[in-house]
PDB file of C-alpha atoms in Angstrom:
ATOM      1  CA  MET H   1     -26.953   5.205  12.705  1.00 80.00           C
ATOM      2  CA  ALA H   2     -28.965   7.101  15.296  1.00 90.00           C
ATOM      3  CA  ALA H   3     -27.724   6.909  18.866  1.00 96.00           C
ATOM      4  CA  ARG H   4     -29.997   4.927  21.187  1.00 97.00           C
ATOM      5  CA  VAL H   5     -31.307   6.267  24.463  1.00 98.00           C
ATOM      6  CA  LEU H   6     -33.068   4.122  27.037  1.00 98.00           C
ATOM      7  CA  LEU H   7     -35.427   6.245  29.113  1.00 98.00           C
ATOM      8  CA  VAL H   8     -36.496   4.621  32.390  1.00 98.00           C
ATOM      9  CA  GLU H   9     -39.469   6.651  33.580  1.00 98.00           C
ATOM     10  CA  ASP H  10     -42.707   5.513  35.190  1.00 97.00           C
ATOM     11  CA  SER H  11     -44.714   8.646  34.371  1.00 97.00           C
ATOM     12  CA  ARG H  12     -46.148   8.142  30.898  1.00 96.00           C
ATOM     13  CA  THR H  13     -46.684  11.876  30.418  1.00 96.00           C
ATOM     14  CA  GLN H  14     -43.101  12.724  31.286  1.00 95.00           C
ATOM     15  CA  ALA H  15     -41.760   9.816  29.256  1.00 97.00           C
ATOM     16  CA  MET H  16     -43.733  10.905  26.217  1.00 96.00           C
ATOM     17  CA  ARG H  17     -42.617  14.532  26.523  1.00 95.00           C
ATOM     18  CA  MET H  18     -38.980  13.522  26.888  1.00 95.00           C
ATOM     19  CA  GLN H  19     -39.260  10.999  24.089  1.00 95.00           C
ATOM     20  CA  LEU H  20     -40.633  13.630  21.693  1.00 96.00           C
ATOM     21  CA  GLU H  21     -37.895  16.070  22.666  1.00 95.00           C
ATOM     22  CA  LEU H  22     -35.090  13.544  22.169  1.00 96.00           C
ATOM     23  CA  ARG H  23     -36.508  12.292  18.867  1.00 96.00           C
ATOM     24  CA  ARG H  24     -36.386  15.862  17.579  1.00 96.00           C
ATOM     25  CA  TYR H  25     -32.610  15.492  17.777  1.00 96.00           C
ATOM     26  CA  GLY H  26     -32.678  12.280  15.762  1.00 96.00           C
ATOM     27  CA  LEU H  27     -32.199   9.959  18.718  1.00 97.00           C
ATOM     28  CA  GLU H  28     -33.772   6.516  18.887  1.00 97.00           C
ATOM     29  CA  VAL H  29     -35.619   6.321  22.204  1.00 98.00           C
ATOM     30  CA  ALA H  30     -36.817   3.205  24.043  1.00 98.00           C
ATOM     31  CA  VAL H  31     -38.901   3.570  27.198  1.00 98.00           C
ATOM     32  CA  ALA H  32     -39.117   1.285  30.226  1.00 98.00           C
ATOM     33  CA  GLU H  33     -41.676   2.020  32.957  1.00 97.00           C
ATOM     34  CA  THR H  34     -40.193   0.091  35.880  1.00 98.00           C
ATOM     35  CA  GLY H  35     -36.720  -0.284  37.312  1.00 98.00           C
ATOM     36  CA  ARG H  36     -36.618  -4.022  36.658  1.00 98.00           C
ATOM     37  CA  ARG H  37     -37.798  -3.562  33.072  1.00 98.00           C
ATOM     38  CA  GLY H  38     -35.193  -0.818  32.602  1.00 98.00           C
ATOM     39  CA  LEU H  39     -32.455  -3.166  33.745  1.00 98.00           C
ATOM     40  CA  GLU H  40     -33.596  -5.879  31.339  1.00 98.00           C
ATOM     41  CA  GLU H  41     -33.886  -3.440  28.432  1.00 98.00           C
ATOM     42  CA  ALA H  42     -30.437  -2.009  29.130  1.00 98.00           C
ATOM     43  CA  ARG H  43     -28.937  -5.497  29.086  1.00 98.00           C
ATOM     44  CA  SER H  44     -30.631  -6.468  25.839  1.00 98.00           C
ATOM     45  CA  LEU H  45     -30.513  -3.162  23.913  1.00 98.00           C
ATOM     46  CA  LEU H  46     -27.102  -1.965  25.122  1.00 98.00           C
ATOM     47  CA  PRO H  47     -28.092   1.687  24.507  1.00 98.00           C
ATOM     48  CA  ASP H  48     -25.611   4.527  24.132  1.00 98.00           C
ATOM     49  CA  VAL H  49     -26.984   6.181  27.256  1.00 98.00           C
ATOM     50  CA  VAL H  50     -29.535   5.426  29.983  1.00 98.00           C
ATOM     51  CA  VAL H  51     -31.679   8.265  31.319  1.00 98.00           C
ATOM     52  CA  LEU H  52     -32.965   7.109  34.665  1.00 98.00           C
ATOM     53  CA  ASP H  53     -35.635   8.336  37.054  1.00 98.00           C
ATOM     54  CA  VAL H  54     -35.128   7.587  40.769  1.00 97.00           C
ATOM     55  CA  ASP H  55     -38.609   6.809  42.073  1.00 97.00           C
ATOM     56  CA  LEU H  56     -39.524   3.736  40.056  1.00 97.00           C
ATOM     57  CA  PRO H  57     -41.739   0.707  40.732  1.00 96.00           C
ATOM     58  CA  GLU H  58     -40.091  -2.633  41.532  1.00 94.00           C
ATOM     59  CA  LEU H  59     -36.526  -1.325  41.689  1.00 96.00           C
ATOM     60  CA  ASP H  60     -35.442   2.260  42.409  1.00 97.00           C
ATOM     61  CA  GLY H  61     -33.165   4.182  40.084  1.00 98.00           C
ATOM     62  CA  TYR H  62     -30.110   4.012  42.355  1.00 98.00           C
ATOM     63  CA  SER H  63     -30.343   0.207  42.506  1.00 98.00           C
ATOM     64  CA  VAL H  64     -30.724   0.032  38.732  1.00 98.00           C
ATOM     65  CA  CYS H  65     -27.672   2.254  38.244  1.00 98.00           C
ATOM     66  CA  ARG H  66     -25.618   0.236  40.723  1.00 98.00           C
ATOM     67  CA  MET H  67     -26.568  -3.036  38.993  1.00 98.00           C
ATOM     68  CA  LEU H  68     -25.751  -1.633  35.555  1.00 98.00           C
ATOM     69  CA  LYS H  69     -22.335  -0.530  36.774  1.00 98.00           C
ATOM     70  CA  ASP H  70     -21.670  -3.892  38.444  1.00 98.00           C
ATOM     71  CA  ASP H  71     -22.457  -5.792  35.246  1.00 98.00           C
ATOM     72  CA  PRO H  72     -19.432  -5.873  32.887  1.00 98.00           C
ATOM     73  CA  SER H  73     -21.714  -5.908  29.834  1.00 98.00           C
ATOM     74  CA  THR H  74     -23.407  -2.617  30.810  1.00 98.00           C
ATOM     75  CA  ALA H  75     -20.784  -0.916  33.002  1.00 98.00           C
ATOM     76  CA  HIS H  76     -19.591   1.251  30.113  1.00 98.00           C
ATOM     77  CA  ILE H  77     -23.033   2.764  29.421  1.00 98.00           C
ATOM     78  CA  PRO H  78     -23.282   6.310  30.806  1.00 98.00           C
ATOM     79  CA  VAL H  79     -26.229   6.798  33.145  1.00 98.00           C
ATOM     80  CA  VAL H  80     -27.871  10.196  33.572  1.00 98.00           C
ATOM     81  CA  ILE H  81     -30.186  10.482  36.560  1.00 98.00           C
ATOM     82  CA  LEU H  82     -33.200  12.709  35.955  1.00 98.00           C
ATOM     83  CA  THR H  83     -35.223  13.226  39.101  1.00 97.00           C
ATOM     84  CA  HIS H  84     -37.355  15.640  41.102  1.00 94.00           C
ATOM     85  CA  HIS H  85     -35.034  15.106  44.111  1.00 94.00           C
ATOM     86  CA  ASP H  86     -32.635  18.037  44.050  1.00 90.00           C
ATOM     87  CA  ASP H  87     -31.147  17.757  47.528  1.00 92.00           C
ATOM     88  CA  ALA H  88     -27.488  17.153  48.278  1.00 93.00           C
ATOM     89  CA  GLN H  89     -27.849  13.681  49.798  1.00 94.00           C
ATOM     90  CA  ASN H  90     -29.772  12.287  46.842  1.00 95.00           C
ATOM     91  CA  ALA H  91     -27.333  13.819  44.370  1.00 96.00           C
ATOM     92  CA  LEU H  92     -24.370  12.374  46.235  1.00 96.00           C
ATOM     93  CA  GLU H  93     -26.004   8.967  46.343  1.00 96.00           C
ATOM     94  CA  GLY H  94     -26.843   9.134  42.646  1.00 97.00           C
ATOM     95  CA  LEU H  95     -23.299  10.047  41.649  1.00 97.00           C
ATOM     96  CA  GLN H  96     -21.832   7.466  44.031  1.00 97.00           C
ATOM     97  CA  THR H  97     -23.792   4.715  42.288  1.00 97.00           C
ATOM     98  CA  GLY H  98     -21.855   5.549  39.137  1.00 98.00           C
ATOM     99  CA  ALA H  99     -24.170   7.952  37.320  1.00 98.00           C
ATOM    100  CA  ILE H 100     -22.301  10.479  35.200  1.00 98.00           C
ATOM    101  CA  ASP H 101     -24.836  13.243  35.660  1.00 98.00           C
ATOM    102  CA  TYR H 102     -27.651  14.201  37.981  1.00 98.00           C
ATOM    103  CA  ILE H 103     -30.293  16.523  36.579  1.00 97.00           C
ATOM    104  CA  PRO H 104     -33.194  17.855  38.643  1.00 96.00           C
ATOM    105  CA  LYS H 105     -36.585  17.771  36.933  1.00 96.00           C
ATOM    106  CA  ASP H 106     -37.292  21.470  36.635  1.00 95.00           C
ATOM    107  CA  ALA H 107     -38.227  23.885  33.877  1.00 94.00           C
ATOM    108  CA  PHE H 108     -34.776  23.467  32.300  1.00 96.00           C
ATOM    109  CA  ALA H 109     -34.517  19.681  32.618  1.00 96.00           C
ATOM    110  CA  GLU H 110     -34.928  18.894  28.926  1.00 95.00           C
ATOM    111  CA  GLN H 111     -32.514  21.632  27.904  1.00 95.00           C
ATOM    112  CA  ASN H 112     -29.925  20.402  30.404  1.00 96.00           C
ATOM    113  CA  LEU H 113     -30.394  16.784  29.360  1.00 97.00           C
ATOM    114  CA  VAL H 114     -29.817  17.655  25.703  1.00 97.00           C
ATOM    115  CA  ALA H 115     -26.682  19.623  26.644  1.00 97.00           C
ATOM    116  CA  SER H 116     -25.405  16.663  28.676  1.00 97.00           C
ATOM    117  CA  LEU H 117     -26.070  14.218  25.840  1.00 97.00           C
ATOM    118  CA  ARG H 118     -24.140  16.558  23.570  1.00 96.00           C
ATOM    119  CA  GLN H 119     -21.242  16.602  26.049  1.00 96.00           C
ATOM    120  CA  LEU H 120     -21.344  12.786  26.173  1.00 97.00           C
ATOM    121  CA  GLY H 121     -21.050  12.674  22.393  1.00 95.00           C
ATOM    122  CA  VAL H 122     -24.462  11.059  21.961  1.00 94.00           C
ATOM    123  CA  LEU H 123     -25.692  14.070  19.988  1.00 91.00           C
TER     124      LEU H 123
ATOM    125  CA  MET R   1     -28.045  48.460  39.921  1.00 41.00           C
ATOM    126  CA  PRO R   2     -24.350  48.734  39.104  1.00 42.00           C
ATOM    127  CA  HIS R   3     -23.576  50.561  42.359  1.00 45.00           C
ATOM    128  CA  LEU R   4     -24.979  47.727  44.476  1.00 48.00           C
ATOM    129  CA  ASP R   5     -23.132  45.187  42.345  1.00 51.00           C
ATOM    130  CA  CYS R   6     -19.884  46.990  43.034  1.00 47.00           C
ATOM    131  CA  LEU R   7     -20.627  46.936  46.745  1.00 52.00           C
ATOM    132  CA  ARG R   8     -21.298  43.200  46.680  1.00 60.00           C
ATOM    133  CA  ARG R   9     -18.116  42.523  44.771  1.00 56.00           C
ATOM    134  CA  ALA R  10     -16.188  44.726  47.133  1.00 53.00           C
ATOM    135  CA  HIS R  11     -17.674  42.826  50.071  1.00 61.00           C
ATOM    136  CA  ILE R  12     -16.522  39.483  48.634  1.00 61.00           C
ATOM    137  CA  HIS R  13     -13.042  40.805  47.895  1.00 56.00           C
ATOM    138  CA  GLN R  14     -12.804  42.320  51.366  1.00 58.00           C
ATOM    139  CA  ALA R  15     -13.843  39.045  53.003  1.00 64.00           C
ATOM    140  CA  TYR R  16     -11.257  37.023  51.113  1.00 60.00           C
ATOM    141  CA  SER R  17      -8.516  39.582  51.476  1.00 57.00           C
ATOM    142  CA  ALA R  18      -9.063  39.326  55.225  1.00 62.00           C
ATOM    143  CA  MET R  19      -8.422  35.594  54.908  1.00 64.00           C
ATOM    144  CA  GLY R  20      -5.132  36.236  53.152  1.00 58.00           C
ATOM    145  CA  TYR R  21      -6.252  35.502  49.600  1.00 58.00           C
ATOM    146  CA  ARG R  22      -5.070  37.624  46.756  1.00 50.00           C
ATOM    147  CA  MET R  23      -7.666  37.501  44.050  1.00 51.00           C
ATOM    148  CA  TYR R  24      -8.771  39.055  40.810  1.00 47.00           C
ATOM    149  CA  THR R  25     -11.389  38.106  38.274  1.00 49.00           C
ATOM    150  CA  THR R  26     -11.225  37.852  34.517  1.00 47.00           C
ATOM    151  CA  THR R  27     -14.770  36.831  33.613  1.00 62.00           C
ATOM    152  CA  GLU R  28     -17.744  39.079  34.017  1.00 82.00           C
ATOM    153  CA  PRO R  29     -19.473  38.038  37.245  1.00 90.00           C
ATOM    154  CA  ARG R  30     -23.190  37.359  37.205  1.00 92.00           C
ATOM    155  CA  HIS R  31     -25.323  38.404  40.143  1.00 94.00           C
ATOM    156  CA  ILE R  32     -28.596  36.683  40.919  1.00 95.00           C
ATOM    157  CA  ALA R  33     -30.949  37.686  43.707  1.00 94.00           C
ATOM    158  CA  VAL R  34     -32.841  34.765  45.229  1.00 94.00           C
ATOM    159  CA  ARG R  35     -36.193  35.233  46.934  1.00 90.00           C
ATOM    160  CA  SER R  36     -38.188  32.159  45.966  1.00 91.00           C
ATOM    161  CA  GLU R  37     -38.035  28.575  44.787  1.00 92.00           C
ATOM    162  CA  LEU R  38     -38.429  29.853  41.230  1.00 93.00           C
ATOM    163  CA  ASP R  39     -35.301  31.980  41.660  1.00 94.00           C
ATOM    164  CA  ILE R  40     -33.435  28.864  42.808  1.00 95.00           C
ATOM    165  CA  VAL R  41     -34.349  27.114  39.551  1.00 95.00           C
ATOM    166  CA  THR R  42     -33.059  30.106  37.580  1.00 94.00           C
ATOM    167  CA  LEU R  43     -29.894  30.257  39.685  1.00 95.00           C
ATOM    168  CA  ARG R  44     -29.280  26.554  39.225  1.00 95.00           C
ATOM    169  CA  HIS R  45     -29.694  26.860  35.466  1.00 94.00           C
ATOM    170  CA  THR R  46     -27.346  29.850  35.296  1.00 93.00           C
ATOM    171  CA  VAL R  47     -24.685  28.005  37.289  1.00 95.00           C
ATOM    172  CA  ARG R  48     -25.110  24.921  35.141  1.00 96.00           C
ATOM    173  CA  GLN R  49     -24.655  26.964  31.950  1.00 93.00           C
ATOM    174  CA  PHE R  50     -21.645  28.735  33.421  1.00 92.00           C
ATOM    175  CA  ALA R  51     -20.065  25.445  34.538  1.00 94.00           C
ATOM    176  CA  ARG R  52     -20.707  23.862  31.148  1.00 94.00           C
ATOM    177  CA  GLY R  53     -19.289  26.892  29.367  1.00 92.00           C
ATOM    178  CA  ILE R  54     -15.971  26.737  31.208  1.00 91.00           C
ATOM    179  CA  GLY R  55     -15.623  23.005  30.632  1.00 92.00           C
ATOM    180  CA  LEU R  56     -16.407  21.351  33.971  1.00 95.00           C
ATOM    181  CA  ASP R  57     -17.220  17.687  33.468  1.00 96.00           C
ATOM    182  CA  LEU R  58     -20.791  16.450  33.994  1.00 97.00           C
ATOM    183  CA  PRO R  59     -20.482  15.092  37.560  1.00 97.00           C
ATOM    184  CA  ARG R  60     -18.892  18.360  38.698  1.00 97.00           C
ATOM    185  CA  GLN R  61     -21.585  20.404  36.946  1.00 97.00           C
ATOM    186  CA  ALA R  62     -24.174  18.338  38.801  1.00 98.00           C
ATOM    187  CA  LYS R  63     -22.411  18.721  42.149  1.00 97.00           C
ATOM    188  CA  ILE R  64     -22.030  22.483  42.063  1.00 97.00           C
ATOM    189  CA  THR R  65     -25.643  23.045  40.975  1.00 96.00           C
ATOM    190  CA  VAL R  66     -26.965  20.844  43.770  1.00 96.00           C
ATOM    191  CA  ALA R  67     -24.683  22.579  46.285  1.00 96.00           C
ATOM    192  CA  ILE R  68     -25.933  26.052  45.394  1.00 96.00           C
ATOM    193  CA  SER R  69     -29.541  24.837  45.540  1.00 94.00           C
ATOM    194  CA  ALA R  70     -28.963  23.536  49.071  1.00 92.00           C
ATOM    195  CA  VAL R  71     -27.365  26.794  50.209  1.00 92.00           C
ATOM    196  CA  ALA R  72     -30.079  28.942  48.635  1.00 91.00           C
ATOM    197  CA  ARG R  73     -32.858  26.810  50.100  1.00 89.00           C
ATOM    198  CA  ALA R  74     -31.354  27.012  53.592  1.00 85.00           C
ATOM    199  CA  PHE R  75     -31.510  30.804  53.512  1.00 82.00           C
ATOM    200  CA  ILE R  76     -34.673  31.746  51.637  1.00 82.00           C
ATOM    201  CA  GLY R  77     -37.003  30.628  54.407  1.00 67.00           C
ATOM    202  CA  ASP R  78     -35.986  33.225  56.959  1.00 60.00           C
ATOM    203  CA  HIS R  79     -35.251  36.477  55.189  1.00 60.00           C
ATOM    204  CA  ASN R  80     -35.273  38.081  51.826  1.00 59.00           C
ATOM    205  CA  HIS R  81     -31.949  39.514  50.789  1.00 80.00           C
ATOM    206  CA  ILE R  82     -29.734  36.850  49.287  1.00 90.00           C
ATOM    207  CA  VAL R  83     -27.494  37.493  46.319  1.00 94.00           C
ATOM    208  CA  PHE R  84     -25.384  34.936  44.520  1.00 96.00           C
ATOM    209  CA  THR R  85     -22.374  35.914  42.440  1.00 96.00           C
ATOM    210  CA  VAL R  86     -21.128  33.465  39.833  1.00 95.00           C
ATOM    211  CA  GLN R  87     -17.684  34.004  38.349  1.00 94.00           C
ATOM    212  CA  VAL R  88     -14.361  32.464  37.432  1.00 92.00           C
ATOM    213  CA  VAL R  89     -11.589  33.603  39.756  1.00 91.00           C
ATOM    214  CA  HIS R  90      -7.895  33.312  39.079  1.00 84.00           C
ATOM    215  CA  ARG R  91      -5.740  33.035  42.125  1.00 75.00           C
ATOM    216  CA  LEU R  92      -2.882  30.884  43.257  1.00 66.00           C
ATOM    217  CA  PRO R  93      -2.557  27.942  43.244  1.00 76.00           C
ATOM    218  CA  ARG R  94      -5.351  27.424  40.734  1.00 83.00           C
ATOM    219  CA  SER R  95      -8.342  29.032  39.072  1.00 89.00           C
ATOM    220  CA  ALA R  96     -11.850  28.117  40.042  1.00 93.00           C
ATOM    221  CA  LEU R  97     -15.501  28.542  39.300  1.00 95.00           C
ATOM    222  CA  GLU R  98     -16.646  30.493  42.332  1.00 95.00           C
ATOM    223  CA  ILE R  99     -20.167  30.980  43.558  1.00 96.00           C
ATOM    224  CA  SER R 100     -20.567  33.322  46.485  1.00 96.00           C
ATOM    225  CA  CYS R 101     -23.747  33.820  48.431  1.00 94.00           C
ATOM    226  CA  ILE R 102     -24.204  36.933  50.517  1.00 91.00           C
ATOM    227  CA  ALA R 103     -27.132  36.753  52.897  1.00 87.00           C
ATOM    228  CA  SER R 104     -27.968  39.953  54.735  1.00 81.00           C
ATOM    229  CA  CYS R 105     -29.262  39.779  58.261  1.00 66.00           C
ATOM    230  CA  THR R 106     -32.664  41.194  59.155  1.00 64.00           C
ATOM    231  CA  GLY R 107     -34.524  41.248  62.480  1.00 55.00           C
ATOM    232  CA  SER R 108     -33.915  38.257  64.710  1.00 54.00           C
ATOM    233  CA  PHE R 109     -32.489  36.187  61.891  1.00 58.00           C
ATOM    234  CA  SER R 110     -29.443  34.218  62.894  1.00 68.00           C
ATOM    235  CA  HIS R 111     -26.944  33.081  60.289  1.00 70.00           C
ATOM    236  CA  THR R 112     -25.370  30.784  62.807  1.00 70.00           C
ATOM    237  CA  ARG R 113     -28.703  29.055  63.362  1.00 68.00           C
ATOM    238  CA  VAL R 114     -29.184  28.577  59.602  1.00 69.00           C
ATOM    239  CA  LEU R 115     -25.673  27.208  59.216  1.00 71.00           C
ATOM    240  CA  GLU R 116     -26.118  24.856  62.159  1.00 68.00           C
ATOM    241  CA  SER R 117     -29.640  23.606  61.605  1.00 70.00           C
ATOM    242  CA  GLN R 118     -30.783  24.142  58.017  1.00 73.00           C
ATOM    243  CA  LEU R 119     -27.692  23.436  55.987  1.00 80.00           C
ATOM    244  CA  ASN R 120     -25.838  20.142  56.024  1.00 85.00           C
ATOM    245  CA  ILE R 121     -22.354  21.601  55.723  1.00 87.00           C
ATOM    246  CA  GLN R 122     -20.783  18.161  55.514  1.00 90.00           C
ATOM    247  CA  ASP R 123     -22.754  17.443  52.325  1.00 91.00           C
ATOM    248  CA  ILE R 124     -21.658  20.752  50.793  1.00 93.00           C
ATOM    249  CA  HIS R 125     -18.028  19.896  51.532  1.00 93.00           C
ATOM    250  CA  LEU R 126     -18.527  16.591  49.690  1.00 95.00           C
ATOM    251  CA  LEU R 127     -20.028  18.350  46.671  1.00 96.00           C
ATOM    252  CA  VAL R 128     -17.497  21.138  46.077  1.00 97.00           C
ATOM    253  CA  ASP R 129     -13.716  21.503  46.161  1.00 96.00           C
ATOM    254  CA  GLU R 130     -13.749  24.405  48.625  1.00 94.00           C
ATOM    255  CA  PHE R 131     -16.459  25.738  50.873  1.00 94.00           C
ATOM    256  CA  THR R 132     -15.938  28.671  53.202  1.00 92.00           C
ATOM    257  CA  THR R 133     -18.217  30.726  55.400  1.00 89.00           C
ATOM    258  CA  VAL R 134     -17.534  34.199  56.698  1.00 87.00           C
ATOM    259  CA  LEU R 135     -19.866  35.793  59.225  1.00 82.00           C
ATOM    260  CA  LYS R 136     -19.271  39.498  59.586  1.00 79.00           C
ATOM    261  CA  ASP R 137     -21.437  42.340  60.825  1.00 74.00           C
ATOM    262  CA  ASN R 138     -24.906  41.733  59.445  1.00 75.00           C
ATOM    263  CA  ALA R 139     -24.011  39.474  56.562  1.00 81.00           C
ATOM    264  CA  ALA R 140     -22.963  35.906  55.932  1.00 85.00           C
ATOM    265  CA  THR R 141     -20.805  35.127  52.932  1.00 90.00           C
ATOM    266  CA  LEU R 142     -20.723  31.524  51.798  1.00 93.00           C
ATOM    267  CA  THR R 143     -18.394  30.641  48.972  1.00 95.00           C
ATOM    268  CA  MET R 144     -18.191  27.451  46.971  1.00 96.00           C
ATOM    269  CA  ARG R 145     -15.412  26.767  44.496  1.00 95.00           C
ATOM    270  CA  MET R 146     -14.812  24.130  41.863  1.00 96.00           C
ATOM    271  CA  TRP R 147     -11.233  24.061  40.636  1.00 94.00           C
ATOM    272  CA  LEU R 148     -10.681  24.252  36.925  1.00 91.00           C
ATOM    273  CA  ALA R 149      -8.620  21.792  34.931  1.00 78.00           C
ATOM    274  CA  ALA R 150      -5.223  23.080  33.798  1.00 59.00           C
ATOM    275  CA  SER R 151      -6.363  23.470  30.187  1.00 48.00           C
ATOM    276  CA  VAL R 152      -9.283  25.642  31.233  1.00 49.00           C
ATOM    277  CA  ASP R 153      -7.038  27.519  33.613  1.00 46.00           C
ATOM    278  CA  GLU R 154      -4.652  28.415  30.804  1.00 46.00           C
ATOM    279  CA  HIS R 155      -7.599  29.483  28.654  1.00 42.00           C
TER     280      HIS R 155
END
């Protein structure tokens, strides 16, 4: 069975690009466009990994991550933060919320995400 | 420019020898000059690949790449000769992934001012296992280290 990835990303262009890339590796990808929707989808789908943007409508990525980690039914799901914030304070905050990885959105973002999914055993 | 590389390596070794460290390297160091934001992206990717290759876990890969971005960004604004060296060093009590940044001084540039106003040193300390700065003559050497797990160390 293909591993399931929940991608929480409000930019449709970026979500589509990432979705296509991850599907190339045989992953099943669900997309949520807001933080609140991402939280609901994570609770109902129980994906193998959540890839989470930070700047999201309704609920920011850090809050989503914190809530996922506080919920016993989703606490075990690894969360990878994928964001254009690459400064130290944001990274520290992201990792302190319980995310397992923090990947800046740059030219190598997709490559690094795939490598991280491989290291997590999702690929 | 192998000659310049040797000089940079010698500078790092000299700086740490002065601090009482005995060190030697077993992996081929990689040197990356940083002049622009694009170079920072390349540097970050190189460090990430290096960290992944030696088996650092994901949070530590993320931390070291963010730390080197912050250091590089603090220095690129003011002058144009910054070189990062990425390598694994073996020294007591444990081996480490080491990233050194040598920033050469030009004109009225002040390393102290950069370190005090443009770089949040406290954040860097939270991101890496060791962070040291050495200001000597016309150059600043900033070194960040992530310790390796015992299994990697033995490897």
